[in-house]
Coordinates of C-alpha atoms and ligand atoms in Angstrom, one line a residue:
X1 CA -15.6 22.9 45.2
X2 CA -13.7 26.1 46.9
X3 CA -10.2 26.9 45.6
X4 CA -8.2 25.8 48.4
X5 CA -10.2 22.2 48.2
X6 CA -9.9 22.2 44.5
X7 CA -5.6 22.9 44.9
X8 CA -5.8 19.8 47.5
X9 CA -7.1 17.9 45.2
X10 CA -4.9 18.4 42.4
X11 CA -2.0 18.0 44.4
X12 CA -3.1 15.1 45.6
X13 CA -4.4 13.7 42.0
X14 CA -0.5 14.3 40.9
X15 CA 1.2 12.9 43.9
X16 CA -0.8 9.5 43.0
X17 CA -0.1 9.8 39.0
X18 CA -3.4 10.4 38.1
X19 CA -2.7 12.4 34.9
X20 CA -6.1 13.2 33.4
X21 CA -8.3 15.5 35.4
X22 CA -11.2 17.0 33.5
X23 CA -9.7 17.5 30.1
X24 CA -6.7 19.2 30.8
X25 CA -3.6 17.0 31.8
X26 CA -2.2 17.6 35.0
X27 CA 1.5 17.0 35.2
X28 CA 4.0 17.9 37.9
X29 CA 7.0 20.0 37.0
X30 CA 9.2 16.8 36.8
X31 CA 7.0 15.7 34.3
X32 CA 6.9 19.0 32.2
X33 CA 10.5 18.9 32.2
X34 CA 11.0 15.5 30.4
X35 CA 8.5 15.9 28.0
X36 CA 9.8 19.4 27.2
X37 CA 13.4 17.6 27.0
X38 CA 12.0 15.0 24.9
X39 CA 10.1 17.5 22.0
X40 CA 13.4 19.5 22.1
X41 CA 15.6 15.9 21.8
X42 CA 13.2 14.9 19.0
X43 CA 13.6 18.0 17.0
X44 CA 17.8 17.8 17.3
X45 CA 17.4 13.9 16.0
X46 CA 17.3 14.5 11.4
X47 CA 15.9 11.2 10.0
X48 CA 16.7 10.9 6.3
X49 CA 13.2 8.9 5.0
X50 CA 14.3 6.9 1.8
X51 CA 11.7 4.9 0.2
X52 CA 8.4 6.4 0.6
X53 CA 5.6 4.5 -0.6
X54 CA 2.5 2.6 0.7
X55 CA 4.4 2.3 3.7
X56 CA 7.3 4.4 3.7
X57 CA 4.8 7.8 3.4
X58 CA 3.2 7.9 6.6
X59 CA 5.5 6.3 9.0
X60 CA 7.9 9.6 7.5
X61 CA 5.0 11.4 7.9
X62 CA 4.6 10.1 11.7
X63 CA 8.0 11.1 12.5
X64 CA 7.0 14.6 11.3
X65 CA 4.2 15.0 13.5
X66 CA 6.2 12.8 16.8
X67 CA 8.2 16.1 16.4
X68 CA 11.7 14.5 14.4
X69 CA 13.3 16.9 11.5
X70 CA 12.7 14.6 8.4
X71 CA 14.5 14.5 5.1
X72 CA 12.8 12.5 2.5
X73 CA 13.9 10.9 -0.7
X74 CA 11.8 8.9 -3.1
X75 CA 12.8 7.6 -6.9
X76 CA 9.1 9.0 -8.0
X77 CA 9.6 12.7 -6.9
X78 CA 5.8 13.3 -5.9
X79 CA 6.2 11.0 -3.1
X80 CA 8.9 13.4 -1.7
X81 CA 6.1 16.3 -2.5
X82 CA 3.7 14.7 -0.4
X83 CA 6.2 14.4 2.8
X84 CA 7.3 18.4 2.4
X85 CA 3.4 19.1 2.5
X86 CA 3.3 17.3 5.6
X87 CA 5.9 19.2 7.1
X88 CA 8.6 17.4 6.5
X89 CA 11.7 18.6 3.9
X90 CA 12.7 16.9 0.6
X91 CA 16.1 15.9 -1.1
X92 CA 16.5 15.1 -4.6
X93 CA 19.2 12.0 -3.5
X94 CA 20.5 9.7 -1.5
X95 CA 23.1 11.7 -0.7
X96 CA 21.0 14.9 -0.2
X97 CA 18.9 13.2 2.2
X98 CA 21.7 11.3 4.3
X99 CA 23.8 14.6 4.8
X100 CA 23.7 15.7 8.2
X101 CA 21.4 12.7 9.7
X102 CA 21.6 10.9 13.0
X103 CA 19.3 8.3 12.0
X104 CA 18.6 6.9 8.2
X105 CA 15.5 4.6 7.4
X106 CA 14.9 3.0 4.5
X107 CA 11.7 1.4 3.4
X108 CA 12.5 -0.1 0.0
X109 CA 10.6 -2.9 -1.8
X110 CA 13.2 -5.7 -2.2
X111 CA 16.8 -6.8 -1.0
X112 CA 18.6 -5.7 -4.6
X113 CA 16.7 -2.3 -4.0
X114 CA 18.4 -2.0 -0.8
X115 CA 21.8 -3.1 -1.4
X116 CA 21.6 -0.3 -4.1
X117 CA 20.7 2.5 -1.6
X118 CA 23.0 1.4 1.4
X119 CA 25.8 0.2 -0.6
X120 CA 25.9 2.4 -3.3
X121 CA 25.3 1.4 -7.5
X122 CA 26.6 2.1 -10.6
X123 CA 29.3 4.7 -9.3
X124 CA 26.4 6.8 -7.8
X125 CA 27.2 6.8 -3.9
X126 CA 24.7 5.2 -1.2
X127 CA 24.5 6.1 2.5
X128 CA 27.2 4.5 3.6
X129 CA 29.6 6.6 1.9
X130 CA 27.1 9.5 2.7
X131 CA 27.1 8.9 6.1
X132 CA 29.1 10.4 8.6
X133 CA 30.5 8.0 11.1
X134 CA 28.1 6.9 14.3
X135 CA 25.0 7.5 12.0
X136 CA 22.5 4.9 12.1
X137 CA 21.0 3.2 9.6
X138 CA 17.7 1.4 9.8
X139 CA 16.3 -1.1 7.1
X140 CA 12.5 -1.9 7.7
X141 CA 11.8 -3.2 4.2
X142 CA 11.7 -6.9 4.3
X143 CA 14.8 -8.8 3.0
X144 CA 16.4 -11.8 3.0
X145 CA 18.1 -12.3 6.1
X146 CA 21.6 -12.7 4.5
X147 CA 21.6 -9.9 2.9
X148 CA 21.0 -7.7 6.1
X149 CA 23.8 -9.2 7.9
X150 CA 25.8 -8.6 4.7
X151 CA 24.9 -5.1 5.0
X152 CA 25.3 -4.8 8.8
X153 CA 29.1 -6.2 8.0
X154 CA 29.7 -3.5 5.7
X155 CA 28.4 -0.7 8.4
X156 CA 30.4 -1.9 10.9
X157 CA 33.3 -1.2 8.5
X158 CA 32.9 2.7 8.4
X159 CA 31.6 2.8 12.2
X160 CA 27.6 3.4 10.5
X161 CA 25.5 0.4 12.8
X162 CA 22.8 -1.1 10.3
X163 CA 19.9 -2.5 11.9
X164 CA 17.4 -5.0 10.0
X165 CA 14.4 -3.7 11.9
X166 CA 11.0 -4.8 9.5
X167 CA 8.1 -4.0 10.4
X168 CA 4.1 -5.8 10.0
X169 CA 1.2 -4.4 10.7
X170 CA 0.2 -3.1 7.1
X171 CA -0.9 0.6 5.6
X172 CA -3.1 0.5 8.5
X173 CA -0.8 0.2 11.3
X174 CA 1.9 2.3 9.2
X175 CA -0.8 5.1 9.3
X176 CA -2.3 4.5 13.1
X177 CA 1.7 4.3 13.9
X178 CA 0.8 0.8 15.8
X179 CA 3.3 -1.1 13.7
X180 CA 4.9 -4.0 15.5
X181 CA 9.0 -4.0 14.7
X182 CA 11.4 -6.4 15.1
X183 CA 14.8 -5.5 15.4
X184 CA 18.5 -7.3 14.7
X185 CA 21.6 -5.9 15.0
X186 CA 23.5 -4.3 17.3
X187 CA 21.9 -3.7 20.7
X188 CA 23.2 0.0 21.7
X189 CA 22.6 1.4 18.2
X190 CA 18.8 -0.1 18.8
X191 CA 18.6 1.8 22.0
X192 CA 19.9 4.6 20.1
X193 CA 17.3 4.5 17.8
X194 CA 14.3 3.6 19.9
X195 CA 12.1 7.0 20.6
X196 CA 12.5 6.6 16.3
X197 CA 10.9 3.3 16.5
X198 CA 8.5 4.0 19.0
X199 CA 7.3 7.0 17.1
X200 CA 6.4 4.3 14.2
X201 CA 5.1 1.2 16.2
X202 CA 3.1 0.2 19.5
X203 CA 5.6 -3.0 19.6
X204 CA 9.1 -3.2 19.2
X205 CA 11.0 -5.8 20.2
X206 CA 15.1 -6.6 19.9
X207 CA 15.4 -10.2 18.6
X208 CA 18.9 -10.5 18.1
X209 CA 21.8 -9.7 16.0
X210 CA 22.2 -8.6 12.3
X211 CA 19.6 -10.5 10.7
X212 CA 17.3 -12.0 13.3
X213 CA 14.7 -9.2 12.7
X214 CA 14.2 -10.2 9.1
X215 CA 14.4 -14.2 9.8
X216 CA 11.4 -13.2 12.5
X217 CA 9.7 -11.1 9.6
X218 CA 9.8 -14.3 7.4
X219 CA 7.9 -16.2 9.9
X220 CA 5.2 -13.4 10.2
X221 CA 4.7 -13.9 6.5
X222 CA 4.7 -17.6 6.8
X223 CA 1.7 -17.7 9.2
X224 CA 0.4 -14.6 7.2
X225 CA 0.2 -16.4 4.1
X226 CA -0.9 -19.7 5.0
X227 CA -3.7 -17.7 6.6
X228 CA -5.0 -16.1 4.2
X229 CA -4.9 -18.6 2.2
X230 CA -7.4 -20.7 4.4
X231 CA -9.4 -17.7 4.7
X232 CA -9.6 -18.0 1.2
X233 CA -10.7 -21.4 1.2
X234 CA -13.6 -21.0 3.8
X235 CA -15.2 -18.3 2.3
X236 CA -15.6 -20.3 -1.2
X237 CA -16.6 -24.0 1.2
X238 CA -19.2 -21.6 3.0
X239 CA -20.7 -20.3 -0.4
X240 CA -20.9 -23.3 -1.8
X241 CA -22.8 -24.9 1.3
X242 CA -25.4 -21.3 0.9
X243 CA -24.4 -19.7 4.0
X244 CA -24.3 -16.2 4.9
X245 CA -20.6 -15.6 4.6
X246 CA -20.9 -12.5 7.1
X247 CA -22.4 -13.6 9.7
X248 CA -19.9 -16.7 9.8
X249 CA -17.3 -14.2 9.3
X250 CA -18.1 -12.6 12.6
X251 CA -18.8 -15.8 14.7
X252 CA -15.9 -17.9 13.1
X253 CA -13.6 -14.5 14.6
X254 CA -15.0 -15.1 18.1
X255 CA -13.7 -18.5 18.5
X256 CA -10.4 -20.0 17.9
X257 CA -10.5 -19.5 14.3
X258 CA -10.6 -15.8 14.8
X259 CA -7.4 -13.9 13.6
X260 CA -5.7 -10.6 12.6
X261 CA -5.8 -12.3 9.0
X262 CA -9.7 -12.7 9.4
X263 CA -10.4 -9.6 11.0
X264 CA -8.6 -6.8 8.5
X265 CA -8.9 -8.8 5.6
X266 CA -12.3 -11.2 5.7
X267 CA -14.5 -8.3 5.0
X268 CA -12.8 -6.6 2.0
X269 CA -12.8 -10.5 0.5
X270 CA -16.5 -11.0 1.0
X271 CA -17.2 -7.2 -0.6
X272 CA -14.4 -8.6 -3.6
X273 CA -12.1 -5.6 -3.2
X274 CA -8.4 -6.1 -3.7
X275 CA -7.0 -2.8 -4.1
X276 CA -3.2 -2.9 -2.0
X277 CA -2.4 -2.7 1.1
X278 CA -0.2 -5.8 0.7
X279 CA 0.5 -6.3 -3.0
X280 CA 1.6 -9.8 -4.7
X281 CA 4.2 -9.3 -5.6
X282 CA 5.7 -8.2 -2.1
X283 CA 4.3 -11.4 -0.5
X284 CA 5.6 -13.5 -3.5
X285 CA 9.0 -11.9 -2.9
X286 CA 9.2 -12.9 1.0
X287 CA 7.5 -16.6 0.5
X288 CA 10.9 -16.6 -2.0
X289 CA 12.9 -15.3 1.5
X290 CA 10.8 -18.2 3.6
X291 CA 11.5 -21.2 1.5
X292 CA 15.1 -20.2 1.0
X293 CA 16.0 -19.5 4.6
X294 CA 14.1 -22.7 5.6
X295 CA 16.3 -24.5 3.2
X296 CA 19.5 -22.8 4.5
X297 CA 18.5 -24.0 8.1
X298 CA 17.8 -27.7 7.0
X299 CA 13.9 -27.8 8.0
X300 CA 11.1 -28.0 5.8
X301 CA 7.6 -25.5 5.8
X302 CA 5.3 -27.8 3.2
X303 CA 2.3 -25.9 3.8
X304 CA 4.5 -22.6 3.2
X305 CA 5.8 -24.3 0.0
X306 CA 2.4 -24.6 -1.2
X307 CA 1.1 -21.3 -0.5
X308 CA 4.2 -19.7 -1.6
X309 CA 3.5 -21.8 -5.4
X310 CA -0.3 -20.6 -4.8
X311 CA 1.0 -17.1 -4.6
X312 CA 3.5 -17.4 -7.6
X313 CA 0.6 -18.8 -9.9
X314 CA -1.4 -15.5 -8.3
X315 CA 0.9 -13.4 -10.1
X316 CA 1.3 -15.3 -13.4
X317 CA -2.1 -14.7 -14.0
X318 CA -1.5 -11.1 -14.0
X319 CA -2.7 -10.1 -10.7
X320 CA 0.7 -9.1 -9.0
X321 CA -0.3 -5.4 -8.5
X322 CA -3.6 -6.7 -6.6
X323 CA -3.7 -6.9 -2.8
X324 CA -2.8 -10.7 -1.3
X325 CA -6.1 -11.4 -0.3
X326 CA -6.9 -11.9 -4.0
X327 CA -5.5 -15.3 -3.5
X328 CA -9.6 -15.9 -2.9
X329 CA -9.4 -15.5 -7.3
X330 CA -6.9 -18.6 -7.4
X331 CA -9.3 -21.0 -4.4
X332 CA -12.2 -20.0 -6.7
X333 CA -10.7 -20.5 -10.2
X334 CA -9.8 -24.1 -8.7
X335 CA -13.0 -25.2 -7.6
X336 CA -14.9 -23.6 -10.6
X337 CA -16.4 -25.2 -13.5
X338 CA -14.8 -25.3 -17.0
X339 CA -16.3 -23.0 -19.0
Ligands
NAD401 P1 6.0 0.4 -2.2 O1 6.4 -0.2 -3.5 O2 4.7 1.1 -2.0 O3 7.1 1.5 -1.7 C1 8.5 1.5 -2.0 C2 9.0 2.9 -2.4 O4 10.4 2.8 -2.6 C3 8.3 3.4 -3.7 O5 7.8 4.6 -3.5 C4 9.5 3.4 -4.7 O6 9.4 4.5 -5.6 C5 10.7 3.7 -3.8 N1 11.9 3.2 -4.3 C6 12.3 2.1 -4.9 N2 13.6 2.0 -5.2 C7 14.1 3.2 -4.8 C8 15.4 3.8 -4.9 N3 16.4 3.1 -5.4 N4 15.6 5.0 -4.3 C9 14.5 5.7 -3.8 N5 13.3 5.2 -3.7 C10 13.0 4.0 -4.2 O7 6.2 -0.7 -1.1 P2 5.7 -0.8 0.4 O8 4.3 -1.5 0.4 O9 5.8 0.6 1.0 O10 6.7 -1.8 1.0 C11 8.0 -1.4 1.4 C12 8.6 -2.6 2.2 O11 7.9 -2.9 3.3 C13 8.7 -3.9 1.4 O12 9.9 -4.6 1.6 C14 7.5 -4.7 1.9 O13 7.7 -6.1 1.8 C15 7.5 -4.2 3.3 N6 6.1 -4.3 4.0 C16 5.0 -3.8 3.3 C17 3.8 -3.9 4.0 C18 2.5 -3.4 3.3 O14 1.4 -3.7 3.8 N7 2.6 -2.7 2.2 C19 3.7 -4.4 5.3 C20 4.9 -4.8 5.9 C21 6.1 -4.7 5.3

């Protein structure tokens, strides 16, 4: 193609929005402009990153590379370690981490470990007193739903928005950054906050106020659960009847029995391994948030009752540490003969 045909076509591949030609982006000046606006907005917006573990450590480490300054914090310093080596910097407190942030995430196991960081404990300071006003905090541990509209209250006091914004999606989707996150609280601080989000998830949605991401969180771990657990109880029915659990594992996900739940978690059941991703004792804690929220709201979830005992018994045996597809241990210890 000559030069001036090869100039026609480029302008012409831009003026239509083609984007791609050959391997190297083509992009009209407009287009440079925003995305140069964008890196530069990106590296004015400091996170502070507290709670960095199976989760918490690569969404921080996503913002890193998305092009946000990050400040991390982690009880077990070599968690922070890990963060600085992938670019980001590390604080040795909550109040290190929080001074001089726009936005502050936390990603903390349990609702009493996050009332300790946001509210402060023991006469040690949380964010909210280390925050400077029109900071925004952002929870994406799960919690109970009370509790993040209890926090959200005490926000609004000091002018510091806290949004519940939990995420699911696993280590996997934490890693690929394809988490999906739900989101409660108030709306501008979302849209405030939601190149942050989008740096960390492929869907994020705005459910409501203070509280409504978590009470959509528990109903992910509902379904989540009470998957599982039939997974569970397949794969022993099919062994017992002789048949080759992975073949039906593929078919049975090509029909309406297929699933998330079957996809990510029927093959590392079949080959027996239960190192975390999902631990217990995290999925014990929110089937604790599911049955008490549906008894606040007057309804009743008997099949998430059961699985939530199931789950409980799971980790009296020892095996909170283990991912949550071991409940396949508890559906074969049921149907197994005494020794
Ligand atoms: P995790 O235990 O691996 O990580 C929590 C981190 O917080 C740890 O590194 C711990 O040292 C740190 N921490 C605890 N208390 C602290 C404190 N006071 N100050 C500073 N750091 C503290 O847990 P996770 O799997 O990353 O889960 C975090 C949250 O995300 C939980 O609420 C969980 O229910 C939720 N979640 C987990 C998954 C998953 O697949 N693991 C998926 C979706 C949601």
């Amino acid at each position: 193609m000559g030069r001036r045909a090869h100039g026609r076509r480029l302008r012409r591949l831009v003026r239509t929005g083609v984007r791609e030609h050959g391997r190297r982006p083509v992009r009209s000046a407009r287009v440079l402009v925003r995305i140069r606006r964008r890196k530069r907005q990106r590296r004015m917006t400091t996170i502070a990153f507290i709670g960095l573990g199976v989760m918490g450590g690569p969404m921080a480490a996503n913002l890193v590379t998305a092009g946000f300054t990050v400040t991390g914090y982690n009880r077990s310093p070599e968690k922070v370690e890990r963060l600085v080596a992938a670019g980001g910097r590390g604080a040795g407190s909550v109040t290190e981490a929080v001074a001089g942030a726009d936005v502050v995430i936390t990603m903390l196991p349990d609702s009493p470990d996050v009332r300790a960081v946001i509210l402060g404990d023991d006469g040690v300071d949380g964010v909210l007193a280390a925050a400077a006003a029109g900071t925004v905090v952002v929870d994406m541990s799960t919690i109970r739903p009370d509790v993040a509209r209890e926090l959200a209250a005490a926000g609004a006091e000091r002018g510091v928005p806290v949004l519940d914004a939990p995420v699911s999606g696993g280590e996997q989707g934490a890693v690929d950054a394809t988490l999906s996150i739900m989101a409660g609280g108030d709306e501008s601080a979302f849209n405030q906050v939601l190149p942050v989000l989008e740096a960390l998830g492929s869907t994020v949605v705005h459910m409501g106020p203070a509280g409504a991401g978590q009470t959509v969180k528990a109903a992910n771990q509902l379904i989540v659960a009470g998957t599982l657990e039939l997974v569970a109880e397949a794969l022993v029915f099919l062994d017992a009847h002789g048949v080759d659990r992975e073949r039906a594992v593929t078919v049975l996900g090509g029909g309406l029995a297929g699933s998330a739940v079957l996809d990510r978690k029927g093959p590392a059941m079949l080959a027996r391994d239960f190192a975390p991703g999902f631990r217990v004792d995290l999925h014990h804690k929110d089937l604790g948030i599911v049955t008490a929220a549906a008894r606040e709201a007057g309804v009743v979830v008997p099949a998430g009752a059961l699985v939530a005992q199931l789950m409980a018994s799971l980790r009296a045996q020892g095996h909170g540490s283990l991912d949550h597809s071991a409940l396949l241990l508890l559906v074969e210890q049921l149907s197994r003969p005494r020794p």
